[in-house]
Structure formats: structure tokens, C-alpha cells
GROMACS .gro file of C-alpha atoms in nm:
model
  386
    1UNK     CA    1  -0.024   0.217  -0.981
    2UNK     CA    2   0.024  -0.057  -0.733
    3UNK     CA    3   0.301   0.060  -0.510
    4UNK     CA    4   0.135   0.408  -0.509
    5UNK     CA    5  -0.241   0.222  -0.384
    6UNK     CA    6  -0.036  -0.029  -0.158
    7UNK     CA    7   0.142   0.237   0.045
    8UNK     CA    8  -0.113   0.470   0.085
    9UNK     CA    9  -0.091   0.410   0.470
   10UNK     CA   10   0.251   0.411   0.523
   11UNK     CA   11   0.223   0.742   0.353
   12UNK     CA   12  -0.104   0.868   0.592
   13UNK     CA   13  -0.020   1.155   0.846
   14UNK     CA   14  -0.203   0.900   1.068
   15UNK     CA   15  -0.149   0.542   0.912
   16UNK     CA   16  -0.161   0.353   1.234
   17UNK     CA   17  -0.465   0.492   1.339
   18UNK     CA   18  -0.619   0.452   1.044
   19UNK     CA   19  -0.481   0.081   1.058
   20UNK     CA   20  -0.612   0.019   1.436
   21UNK     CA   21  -0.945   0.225   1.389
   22UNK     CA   22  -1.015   0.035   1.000
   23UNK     CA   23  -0.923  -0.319   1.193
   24UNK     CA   24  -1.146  -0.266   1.458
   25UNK     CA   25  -1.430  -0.169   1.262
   26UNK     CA   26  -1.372  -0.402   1.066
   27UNK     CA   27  -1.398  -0.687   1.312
   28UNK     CA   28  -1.710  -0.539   1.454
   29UNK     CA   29  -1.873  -0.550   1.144
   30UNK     CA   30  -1.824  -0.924   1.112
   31UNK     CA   31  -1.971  -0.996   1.457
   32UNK     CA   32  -2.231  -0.765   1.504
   33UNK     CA   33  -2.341  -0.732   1.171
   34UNK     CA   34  -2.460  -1.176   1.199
   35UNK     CA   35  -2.533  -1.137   1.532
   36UNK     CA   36  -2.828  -0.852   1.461
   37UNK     CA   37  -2.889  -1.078   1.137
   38UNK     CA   38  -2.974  -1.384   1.376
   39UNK     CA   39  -3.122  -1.220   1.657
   40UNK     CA   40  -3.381  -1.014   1.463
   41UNK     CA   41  -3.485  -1.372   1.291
   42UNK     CA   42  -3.556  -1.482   1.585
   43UNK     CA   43  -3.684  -1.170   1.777
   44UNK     CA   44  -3.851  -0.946   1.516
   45UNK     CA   45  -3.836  -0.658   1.761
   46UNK     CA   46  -3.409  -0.653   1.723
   47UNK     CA   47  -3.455  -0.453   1.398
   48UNK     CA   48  -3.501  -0.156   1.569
   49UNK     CA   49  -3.144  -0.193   1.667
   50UNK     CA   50  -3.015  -0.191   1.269
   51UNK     CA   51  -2.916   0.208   1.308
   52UNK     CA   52  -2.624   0.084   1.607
   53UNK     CA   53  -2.551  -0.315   1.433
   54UNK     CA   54  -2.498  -0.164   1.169
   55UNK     CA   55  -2.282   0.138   1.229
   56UNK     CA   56  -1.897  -0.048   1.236
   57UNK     CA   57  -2.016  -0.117   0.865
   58UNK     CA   58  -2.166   0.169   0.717
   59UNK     CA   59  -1.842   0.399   0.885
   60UNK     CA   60  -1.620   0.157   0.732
   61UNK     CA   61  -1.772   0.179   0.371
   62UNK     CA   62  -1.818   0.549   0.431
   63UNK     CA   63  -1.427   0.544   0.475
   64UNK     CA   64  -1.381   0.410   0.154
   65UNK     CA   65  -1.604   0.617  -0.047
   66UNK     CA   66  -1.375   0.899   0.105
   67UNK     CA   67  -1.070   0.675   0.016
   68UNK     CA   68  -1.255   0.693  -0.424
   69UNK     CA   69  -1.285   1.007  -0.370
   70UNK     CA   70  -0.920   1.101  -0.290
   71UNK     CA   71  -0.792   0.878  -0.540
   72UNK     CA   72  -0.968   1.029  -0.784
   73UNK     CA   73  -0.885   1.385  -0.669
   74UNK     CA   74  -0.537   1.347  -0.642
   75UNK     CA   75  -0.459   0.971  -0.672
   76UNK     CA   76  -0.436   0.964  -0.264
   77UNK     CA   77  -0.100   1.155  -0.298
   78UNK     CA   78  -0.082   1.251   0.042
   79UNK     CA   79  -0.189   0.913   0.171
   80UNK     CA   80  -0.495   0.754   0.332
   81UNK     CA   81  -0.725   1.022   0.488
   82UNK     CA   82  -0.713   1.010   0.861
   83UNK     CA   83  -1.083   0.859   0.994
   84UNK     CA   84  -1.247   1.202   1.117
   85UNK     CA   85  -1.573   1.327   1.085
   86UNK     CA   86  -1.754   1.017   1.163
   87UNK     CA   87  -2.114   1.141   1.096
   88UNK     CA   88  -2.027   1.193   0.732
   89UNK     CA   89  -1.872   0.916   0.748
   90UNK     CA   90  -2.190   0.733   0.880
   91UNK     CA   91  -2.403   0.851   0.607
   92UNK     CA   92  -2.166   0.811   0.304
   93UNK     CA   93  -2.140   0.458   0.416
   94UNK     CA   94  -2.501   0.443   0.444
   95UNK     CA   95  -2.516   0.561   0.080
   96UNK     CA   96  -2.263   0.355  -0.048
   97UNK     CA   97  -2.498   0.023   0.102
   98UNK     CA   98  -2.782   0.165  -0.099
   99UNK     CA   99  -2.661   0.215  -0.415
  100UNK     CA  100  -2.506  -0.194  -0.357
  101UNK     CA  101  -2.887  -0.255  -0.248
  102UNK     CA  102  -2.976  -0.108  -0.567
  103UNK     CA  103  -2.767  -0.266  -0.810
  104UNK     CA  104  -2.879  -0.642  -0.636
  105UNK     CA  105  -3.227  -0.579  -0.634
  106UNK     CA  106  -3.242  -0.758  -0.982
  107UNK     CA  107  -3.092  -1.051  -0.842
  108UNK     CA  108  -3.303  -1.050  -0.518
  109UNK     CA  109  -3.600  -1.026  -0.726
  110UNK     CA  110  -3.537  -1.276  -0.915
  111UNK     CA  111  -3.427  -1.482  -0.632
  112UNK     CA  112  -3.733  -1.451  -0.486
  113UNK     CA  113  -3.952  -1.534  -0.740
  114UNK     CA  114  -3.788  -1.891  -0.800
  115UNK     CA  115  -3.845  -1.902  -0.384
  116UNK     CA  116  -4.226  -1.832  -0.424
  117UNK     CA  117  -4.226  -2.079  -0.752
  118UNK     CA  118  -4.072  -2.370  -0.497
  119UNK     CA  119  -4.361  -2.229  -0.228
  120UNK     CA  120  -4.601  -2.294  -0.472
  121UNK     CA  121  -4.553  -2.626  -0.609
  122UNK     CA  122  -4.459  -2.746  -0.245
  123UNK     CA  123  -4.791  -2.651  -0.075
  124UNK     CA  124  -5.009  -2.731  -0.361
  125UNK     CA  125  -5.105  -2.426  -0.496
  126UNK     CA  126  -4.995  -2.527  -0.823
  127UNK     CA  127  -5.048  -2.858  -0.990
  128UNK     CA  128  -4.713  -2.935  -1.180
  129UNK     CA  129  -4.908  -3.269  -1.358
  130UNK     CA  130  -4.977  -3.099  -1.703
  131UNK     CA  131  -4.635  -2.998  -1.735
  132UNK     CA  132  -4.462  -3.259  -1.607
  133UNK     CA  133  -4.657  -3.486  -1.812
  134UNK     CA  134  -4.585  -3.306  -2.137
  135UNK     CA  135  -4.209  -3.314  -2.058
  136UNK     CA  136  -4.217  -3.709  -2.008
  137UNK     CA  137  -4.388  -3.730  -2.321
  138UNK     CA  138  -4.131  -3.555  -2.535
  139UNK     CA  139  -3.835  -3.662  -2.356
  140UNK     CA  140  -3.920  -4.044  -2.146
  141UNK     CA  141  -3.922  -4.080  -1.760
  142UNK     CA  142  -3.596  -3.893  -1.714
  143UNK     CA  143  -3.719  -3.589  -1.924
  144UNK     CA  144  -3.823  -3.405  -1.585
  145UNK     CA  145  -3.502  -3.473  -1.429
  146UNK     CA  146  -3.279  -3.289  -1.699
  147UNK     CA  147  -3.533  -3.042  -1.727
  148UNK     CA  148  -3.465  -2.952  -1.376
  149UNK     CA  149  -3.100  -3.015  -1.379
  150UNK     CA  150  -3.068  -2.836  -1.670
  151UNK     CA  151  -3.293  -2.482  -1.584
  152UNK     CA  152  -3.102  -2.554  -1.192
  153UNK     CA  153  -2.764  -2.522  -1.411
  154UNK     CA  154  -2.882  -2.235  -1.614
  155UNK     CA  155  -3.029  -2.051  -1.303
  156UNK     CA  156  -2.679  -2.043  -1.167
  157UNK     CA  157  -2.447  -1.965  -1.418
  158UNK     CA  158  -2.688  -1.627  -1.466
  159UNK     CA  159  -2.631  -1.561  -1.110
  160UNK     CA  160  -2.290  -1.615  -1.085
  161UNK     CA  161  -2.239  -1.384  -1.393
  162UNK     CA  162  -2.457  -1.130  -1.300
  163UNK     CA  163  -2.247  -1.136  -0.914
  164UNK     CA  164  -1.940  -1.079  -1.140
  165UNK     CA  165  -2.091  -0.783  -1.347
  166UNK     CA  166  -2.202  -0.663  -1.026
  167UNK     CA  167  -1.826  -0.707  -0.875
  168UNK     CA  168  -1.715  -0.533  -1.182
  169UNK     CA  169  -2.007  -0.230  -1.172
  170UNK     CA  170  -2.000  -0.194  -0.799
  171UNK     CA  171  -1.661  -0.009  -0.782
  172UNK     CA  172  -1.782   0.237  -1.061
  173UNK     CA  173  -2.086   0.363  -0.933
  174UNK     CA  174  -1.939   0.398  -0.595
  175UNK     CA  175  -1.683   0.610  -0.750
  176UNK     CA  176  -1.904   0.791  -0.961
  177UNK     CA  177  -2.133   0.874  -0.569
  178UNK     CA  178  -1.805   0.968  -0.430
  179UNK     CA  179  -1.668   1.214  -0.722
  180UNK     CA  180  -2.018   1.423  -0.692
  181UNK     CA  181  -2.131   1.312  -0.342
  182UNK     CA  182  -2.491   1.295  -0.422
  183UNK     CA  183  -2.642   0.921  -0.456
  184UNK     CA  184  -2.863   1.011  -0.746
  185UNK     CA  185  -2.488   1.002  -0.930
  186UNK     CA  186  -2.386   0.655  -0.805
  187UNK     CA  187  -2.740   0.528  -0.990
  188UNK     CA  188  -2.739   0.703  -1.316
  189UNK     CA  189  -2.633   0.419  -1.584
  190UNK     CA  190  -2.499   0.625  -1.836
  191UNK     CA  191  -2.244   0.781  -1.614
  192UNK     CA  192  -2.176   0.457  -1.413
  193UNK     CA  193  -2.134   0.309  -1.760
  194UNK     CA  194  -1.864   0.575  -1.893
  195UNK     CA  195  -1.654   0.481  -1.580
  196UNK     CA  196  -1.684   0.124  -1.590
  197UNK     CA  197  -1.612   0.126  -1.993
  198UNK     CA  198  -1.274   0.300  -1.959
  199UNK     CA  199  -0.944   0.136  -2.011
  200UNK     CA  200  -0.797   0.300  -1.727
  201UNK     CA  201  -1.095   0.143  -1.513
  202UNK     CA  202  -1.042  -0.174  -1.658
  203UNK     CA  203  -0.709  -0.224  -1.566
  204UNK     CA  204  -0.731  -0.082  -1.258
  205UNK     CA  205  -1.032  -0.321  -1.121
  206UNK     CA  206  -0.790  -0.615  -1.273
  207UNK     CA  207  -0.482  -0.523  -1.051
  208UNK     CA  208  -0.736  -0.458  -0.792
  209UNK     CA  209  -0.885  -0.843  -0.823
  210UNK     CA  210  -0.565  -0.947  -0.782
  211UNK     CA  211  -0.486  -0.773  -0.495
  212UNK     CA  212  -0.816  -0.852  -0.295
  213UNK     CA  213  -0.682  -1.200  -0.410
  214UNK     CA  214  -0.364  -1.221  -0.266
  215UNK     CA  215  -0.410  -1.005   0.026
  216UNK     CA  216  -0.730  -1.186   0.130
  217UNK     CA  217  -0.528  -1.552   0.146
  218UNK     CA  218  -0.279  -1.392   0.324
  219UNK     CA  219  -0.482  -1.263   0.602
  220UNK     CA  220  -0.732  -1.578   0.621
  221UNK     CA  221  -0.478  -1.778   0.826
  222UNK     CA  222  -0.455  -1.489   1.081
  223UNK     CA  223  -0.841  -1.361   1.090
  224UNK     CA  224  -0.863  -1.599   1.422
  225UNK     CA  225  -0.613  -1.408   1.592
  226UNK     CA  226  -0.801  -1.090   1.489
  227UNK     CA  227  -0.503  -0.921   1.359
  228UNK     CA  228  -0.626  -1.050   1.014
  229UNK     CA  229  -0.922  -0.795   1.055
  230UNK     CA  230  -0.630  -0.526   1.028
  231UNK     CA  231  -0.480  -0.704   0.745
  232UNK     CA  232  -0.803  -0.754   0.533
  233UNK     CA  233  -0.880  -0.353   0.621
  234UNK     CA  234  -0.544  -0.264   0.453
  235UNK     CA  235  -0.629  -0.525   0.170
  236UNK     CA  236  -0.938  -0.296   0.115
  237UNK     CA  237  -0.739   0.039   0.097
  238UNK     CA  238  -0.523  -0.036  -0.175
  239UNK     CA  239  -0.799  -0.175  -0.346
  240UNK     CA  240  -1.001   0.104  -0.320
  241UNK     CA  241  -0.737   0.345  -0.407
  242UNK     CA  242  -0.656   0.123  -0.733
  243UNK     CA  243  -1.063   0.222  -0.828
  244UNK     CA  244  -1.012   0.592  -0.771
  245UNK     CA  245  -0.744   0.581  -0.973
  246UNK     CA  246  -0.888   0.433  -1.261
  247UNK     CA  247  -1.217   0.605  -1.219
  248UNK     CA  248  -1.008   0.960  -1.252
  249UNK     CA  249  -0.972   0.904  -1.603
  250UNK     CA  250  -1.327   0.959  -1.637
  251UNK     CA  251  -1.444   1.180  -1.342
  252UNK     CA  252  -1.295   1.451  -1.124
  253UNK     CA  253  -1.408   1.547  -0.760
  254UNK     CA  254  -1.702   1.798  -0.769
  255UNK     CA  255  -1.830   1.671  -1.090
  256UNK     CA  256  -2.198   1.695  -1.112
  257UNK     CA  257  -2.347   1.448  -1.320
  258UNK     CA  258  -2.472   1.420  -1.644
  259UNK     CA  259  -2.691   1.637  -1.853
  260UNK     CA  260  -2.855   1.963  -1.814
  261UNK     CA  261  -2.766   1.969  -1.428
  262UNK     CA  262  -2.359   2.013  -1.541
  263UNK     CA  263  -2.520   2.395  -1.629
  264UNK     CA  264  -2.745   2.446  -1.370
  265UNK     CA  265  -2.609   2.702  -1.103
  266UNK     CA  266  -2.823   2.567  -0.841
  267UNK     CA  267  -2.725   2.207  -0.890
  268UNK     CA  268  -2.348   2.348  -0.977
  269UNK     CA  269  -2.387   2.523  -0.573
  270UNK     CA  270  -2.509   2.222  -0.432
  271UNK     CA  271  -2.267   2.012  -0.610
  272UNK     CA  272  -1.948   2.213  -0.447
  273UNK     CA  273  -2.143   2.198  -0.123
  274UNK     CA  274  -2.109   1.815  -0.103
  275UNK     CA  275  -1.840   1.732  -0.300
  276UNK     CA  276  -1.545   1.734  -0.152
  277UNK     CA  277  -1.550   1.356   0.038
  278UNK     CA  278  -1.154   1.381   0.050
  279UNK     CA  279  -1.170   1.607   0.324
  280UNK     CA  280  -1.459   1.612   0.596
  281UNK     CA  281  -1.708   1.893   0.632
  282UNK     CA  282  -1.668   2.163   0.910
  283UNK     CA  283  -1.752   2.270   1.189
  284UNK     CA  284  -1.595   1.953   1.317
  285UNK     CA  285  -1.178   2.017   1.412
  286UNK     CA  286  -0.976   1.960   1.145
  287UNK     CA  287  -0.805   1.629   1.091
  288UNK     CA  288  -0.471   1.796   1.196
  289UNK     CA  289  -0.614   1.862   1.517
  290UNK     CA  290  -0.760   1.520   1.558
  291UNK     CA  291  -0.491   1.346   1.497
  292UNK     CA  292  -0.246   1.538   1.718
  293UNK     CA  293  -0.002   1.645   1.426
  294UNK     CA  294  -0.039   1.992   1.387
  295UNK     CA  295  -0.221   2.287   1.560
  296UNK     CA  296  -0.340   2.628   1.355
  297UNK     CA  297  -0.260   2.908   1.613
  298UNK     CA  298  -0.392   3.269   1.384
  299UNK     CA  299  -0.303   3.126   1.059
  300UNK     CA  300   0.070   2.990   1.205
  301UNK     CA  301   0.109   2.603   1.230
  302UNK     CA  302   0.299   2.460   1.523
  303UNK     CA  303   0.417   2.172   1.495
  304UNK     CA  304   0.531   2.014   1.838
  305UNK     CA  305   0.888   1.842   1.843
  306UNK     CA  306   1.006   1.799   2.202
  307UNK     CA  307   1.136   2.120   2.329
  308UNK     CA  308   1.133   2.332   1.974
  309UNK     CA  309   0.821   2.437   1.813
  310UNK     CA  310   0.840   2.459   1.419
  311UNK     CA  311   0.633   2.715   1.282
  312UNK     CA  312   0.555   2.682   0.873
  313UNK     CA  313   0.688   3.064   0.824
  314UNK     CA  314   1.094   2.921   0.877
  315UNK     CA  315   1.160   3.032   1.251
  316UNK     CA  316   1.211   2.798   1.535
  317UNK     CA  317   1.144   2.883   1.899
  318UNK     CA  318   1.342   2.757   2.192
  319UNK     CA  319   1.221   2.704   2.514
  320UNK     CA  320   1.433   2.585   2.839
  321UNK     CA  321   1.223   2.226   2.917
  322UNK     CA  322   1.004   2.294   2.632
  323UNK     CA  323   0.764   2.517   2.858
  324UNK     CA  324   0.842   2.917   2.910
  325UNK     CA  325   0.906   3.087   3.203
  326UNK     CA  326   0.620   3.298   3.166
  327UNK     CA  327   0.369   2.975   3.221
  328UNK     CA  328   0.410   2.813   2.922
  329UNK     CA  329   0.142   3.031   2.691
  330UNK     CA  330   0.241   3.244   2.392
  331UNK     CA  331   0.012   3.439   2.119
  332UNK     CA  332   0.156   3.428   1.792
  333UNK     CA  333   0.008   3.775   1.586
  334UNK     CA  334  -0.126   3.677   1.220
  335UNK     CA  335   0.266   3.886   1.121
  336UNK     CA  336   0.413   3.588   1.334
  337UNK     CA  337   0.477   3.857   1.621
  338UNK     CA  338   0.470   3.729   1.991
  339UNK     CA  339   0.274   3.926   2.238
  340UNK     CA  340   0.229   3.765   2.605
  341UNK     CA  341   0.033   3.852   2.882
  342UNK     CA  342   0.285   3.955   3.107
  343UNK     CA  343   0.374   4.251   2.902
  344UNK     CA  344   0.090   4.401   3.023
  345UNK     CA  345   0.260   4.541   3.313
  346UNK     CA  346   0.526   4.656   3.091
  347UNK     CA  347   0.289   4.830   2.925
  348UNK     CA  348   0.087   4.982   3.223
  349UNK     CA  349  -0.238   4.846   3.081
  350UNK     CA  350  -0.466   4.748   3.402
  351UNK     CA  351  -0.753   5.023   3.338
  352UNK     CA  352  -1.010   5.139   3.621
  353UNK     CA  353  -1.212   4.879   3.474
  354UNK     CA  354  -0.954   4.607   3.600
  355UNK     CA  355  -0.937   4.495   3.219
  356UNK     CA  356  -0.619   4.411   3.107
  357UNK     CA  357  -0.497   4.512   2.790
  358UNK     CA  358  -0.204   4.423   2.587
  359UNK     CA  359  -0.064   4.526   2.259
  360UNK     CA  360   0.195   4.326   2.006
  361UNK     CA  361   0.509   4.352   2.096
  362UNK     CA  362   0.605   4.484   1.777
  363UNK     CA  363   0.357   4.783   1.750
  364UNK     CA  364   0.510   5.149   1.668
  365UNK     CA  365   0.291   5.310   1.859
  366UNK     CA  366   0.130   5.313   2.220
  367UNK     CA  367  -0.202   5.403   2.093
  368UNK     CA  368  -0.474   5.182   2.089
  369UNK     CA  369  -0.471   5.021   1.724
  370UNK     CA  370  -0.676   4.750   1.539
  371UNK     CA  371  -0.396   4.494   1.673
  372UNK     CA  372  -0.499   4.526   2.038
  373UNK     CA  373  -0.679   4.317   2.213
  374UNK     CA  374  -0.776   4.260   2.557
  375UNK     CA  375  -0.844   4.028   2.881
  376UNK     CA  376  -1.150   4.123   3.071
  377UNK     CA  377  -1.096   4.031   3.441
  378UNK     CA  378  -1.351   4.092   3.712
  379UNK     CA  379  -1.100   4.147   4.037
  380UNK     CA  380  -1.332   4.153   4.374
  381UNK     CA  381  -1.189   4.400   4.618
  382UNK     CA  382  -1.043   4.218   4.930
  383UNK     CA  383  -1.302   4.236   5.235
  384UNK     CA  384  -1.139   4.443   5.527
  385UNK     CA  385  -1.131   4.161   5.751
  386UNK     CA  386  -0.953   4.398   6.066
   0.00000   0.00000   0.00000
């Protein structure tokens, strides 16, 4: 389970862009994110500014919702996902901070209300004399002391093991978000509860502990040189991929929740429309294309390797310099047939219109066909300039 999380980017079509692009944000995140914190203390106005502070961040946790989901699909076979389609990317991350925000909220609420208890005894509001009289009464003069020490004692051990639940809870709700892609999924206790109570999970988060361990005091001594930020970013893949893992045993992508929505066709439609967080949503280019490794030319892929082009059907084309004579442009037909421009002279195809028409090379017959296609060329006649 390890070695398959802990190469994931060696195995990426695009692992050192990943690596570069996840480091960066990374690094951005921890400067900009307590920079905004600290300015908007101090200039209330600065909040407006949360949508761009906060973007390195929520791009980076969108990337690793993407990351569950894969591992969950297919247990990141082919790798980390290349980091495309930033505006989902954007708003899964933005999701993936809410349903955090949500399962802290408990915490900050409590928090809060032992801040407004201090407030209240501090100004005055509330007179503490009955109480603290009743205490030294049952227990002497050092009664309110241990009372304090010991509620201060008890106050943190709940919120240390409530941080560790959430630790433990976190990675499962984010998994169960990522399997459906809708947020209502990532919140719904009984599903976030059959993840996290799975053996597979459990084991999984454990290796994945350990590896956020290890990988984290590795990188520390190198975070000033910024190339920890890279380091700690790779720390977080494999981790991530160790949770989509062990979430798999419980969910699969495009799974739609619990209850009566799992037979809705409406909410099974919308479901498959947002699902599928392994791979981004069109119309943006496909990853191949953004990353430079492939290009689809009519349902052949070229893949560029010096002077020889490798398409997927078997053949191989040569070219003198890697560029062809006839100016370096080629149409491959859907049959894997080449038809070029310059044929069209070949073919006698300049009409009255001055369109220029060309046919496969391979066609049987002369006659216009559903496999022509055409240039149309608007040539001015020359002025007589005599």
C-alpha cells in the first residue's frame, strides 16, 4: 500500500510539474494565507481580499480531494493526476475547507464560550464570590486553585482528543465529498461513519500517520530553503493516496450517498454529472494537451519523439528533420489515412469559387463523398497596375 501511495509521482505523466506546481502552492499558502490573517486584524477592510489569499490553499486542497478520489477509483494506478482544470480545482478545495469548518465548529464553539466565560468574570459582569466561596468552604484556601487547575486540565485533554477524532474523521468525510462530489456527502454522519469504521480505513490512516510523521521531520530542516515546501507537498500525496485507498473499501467514485437518493434518477443524473473528480470537467483541454504529452488529431494520438511521430494504431511516420517537405502539416482521416493540402492540385480541385477542395488520399472514387472536405479561400484578383 505504501510503495504504491509513495510513488504515485514518479508514476504521474507529469510528476515534476505536479511536484513544482504542489511546492509552490504550497509555499504560497504559508505566506499569504498569515499575511491576509494579520493584515485583515489590523485593517478590517483586507477581508475582501480572502477570495485571492486564499486561492494557493483552496487549489491545493482541491488537488487532493482529486488525489481521494483517484485512489479510490483506481488506487491512483496511473499516478498523481496532472494539476489541470484549476477552477474545479478552486471550488473542490473550497469544499473540502468547509466540510473541515464544519467538523470544528464544535470545538470553536466551545472555545468560545470558555472565551466569553473569561470576558465575563474579567470585566465584572459576573460576580465569582458565591462560588468561589462555596469551593473554599468544602475544600480550604487552595480549593479554588485545583478547581481551576483541575477543569484547565480537563478542558484540554477534551480538546486534544476531540483534534485527534477530528484528525482521524477528517480524511473520511473528505473522501466520502470526493467519491460523490457533492458536499452534502462529506457531512452526512452515517456515511462518514461507515468509512471511518472500516478496517481497511483504519490501517490505512495508521500508515498514513506515520508517513506525515516521517516525511514532515524530514522536510522541516529544509522548509527555509523552500525546497521543503516541495517535500512536505509530496509528504501530502502519499498520504492522501493511502486515504483513498482505504476509503475504497467502502465507497466507489460516483457513489451517491445514502438512502432514498441511491434510487432517485434525478439525484443518480446529477450524481454522474459531478462525480468524476479523477479527471477534470470539459470544455477545458484535456490534461494530455496541457501537459504537452500527447495530442488527439481525429481520434489518432501523436505522440511527439524527435523526428518520428508514434501514432496509437502501430504505424510510425518518418520525416527528414522531423518537419515535411510539404510545410510541415498533415491530416490524419479518422481510417488513419493522410490527405494534405497540396494534393489539391493533383486533384484539380480550385472551383470558380476559388475554394479549394481536397479528398483522402485513399478514396475510390473522384466523386464528391461524405469524406471530403474543403478550404474556403477568398483570392482578390490582382489590380492591373499597367
Amino acid at each position: 500500500m505504501l510503495r504504491g501511495t509513495a510513488t504515485a509521482l514518479t508514476r504521474s505523466a507529469d510528476g515534476t510539474g505536479v511536484l513544482v506546481v504542489g511546492g509552490v502552492l504550497t509555499l504560497l499558502a504559508w505566506v499569504l494565507t498569515p499575511v491576509w490573517v494579520a493584515g485583515a486584524l489590523l485593517f478590517p477592510p483586507l477581508v475582501l481580499l480572502a477570495p485571492l489569499a486564499l486561492a494557493p490553499a483552496f487549489v491545493a486542497r482541491g488537488y487532493f480531494v482529486r488525489l481521494l478520489a483517484g485512489g479510490i477509483a483506481t488506487g491512483n494506478a496511473d499516478g498523481a493526476p496532472p494539476v489541470v482544470a484549476w477552477n474545479d480545482l478552486y471550488r473542490d478545495g473550497l469544499k473540502a475547507a468547509l466540510v473541515s469548518a464544519v467538523l470544528l465548529a464544535p470545538l470553536a464553539f466551545g472555545i468560545a464560550l470558555a472565551a466569553l466565560a473569561g470576558g465575563a468574570l474579567g470585566t465584572g459582569l459576573v460576580d465569582p464570590a458565591p462560588v468561589v466561596g462555596a469551593v473554599r468552604t468544602a475544600l480550604g484556601e487552595d480549593g479554588v486553585a485545583a478547581v481551576v487547575g483541575v477543569a484547565g486540565g480537563l478542558s484540554g485533554a477534551v480538546a486534544a482528543a476531540y483534534l485527534l477524532a477530528f484528525a482521524y474523521v477528517r480524511p473520511a468525510a473528505l473522501a466520502a465529498f470526493a467519491a460523490s462530489g457533492r458536499l452534502r456527502d462529506g457531512l452526512r454522519p452515517r456515511r462518514v461513519a461507515r468509512v471511518a469504521g472500516s478496517g481497511a480505513y483504519a490501517t490505512a490512516w495508521v500508515v498514513a500517520a506515520g508517513t506525515l510523521g516521517a516525511g514532515y521531520a524530514l522536510a522541516g530542516p529544509f522548509v527555509p530553503l523552500v525546497v521543503g515546501a516541495a517535500l512536505v507537498f509530496a509528504v501530502r500525496v502519499a498520504a492522501y493516496g493511502l486515504y483513498g485507498r482505504g476509503a475504497a473499501a467502502t465507497l466507489e467514485v460516483g457513489d451517491a450517498g445514502d438512502g432514498s437518493e441511491a434510487t432517485d434518477p434525478t439525484a443518480a443524473e446529477a450524481a454522474e454529472g459531478t462525480s468524476d473528480l479523477a479527471r477534470p470537467s470539459l470544455p477545458e483541454v484535456p490534461p494530455a494537451v496541457q501537459t504537452g504529452r500527447t495530442v488527439s488529431l481525429g481520434g489518432v494520438s501523436v505522440v511527439r519523439t524527435g523526428a518520428t511521430e508514434a501514432r496509437t494504431d502501430g504505424s510510425a511516420d518518418r520525416r527528414a528533420g522531423g518537419v515535411e517537405a510539404g510545410g510541415g502539416f498533415e491530416w490524419y482521416a479518422p481510417e488513419g489515412e493522410s490527405a494534405e493540402r497540396d494534393a489539391a492540385a493533383a486533384d484539380g480541385a480550385r472551383g470558380a469559387d476559388g475554394a479549394v477542395r481536397v479528398r483522402n488520399a485513399g478514396s475510390a472514387a473522384d466523386a464528391p463523398s461524405d469524406d471530403e472536405f474543403e478550404w474556403s479561400v477568398d483570392v482578390a484578383d490582382p489590380e492591373d497596375k499597367s
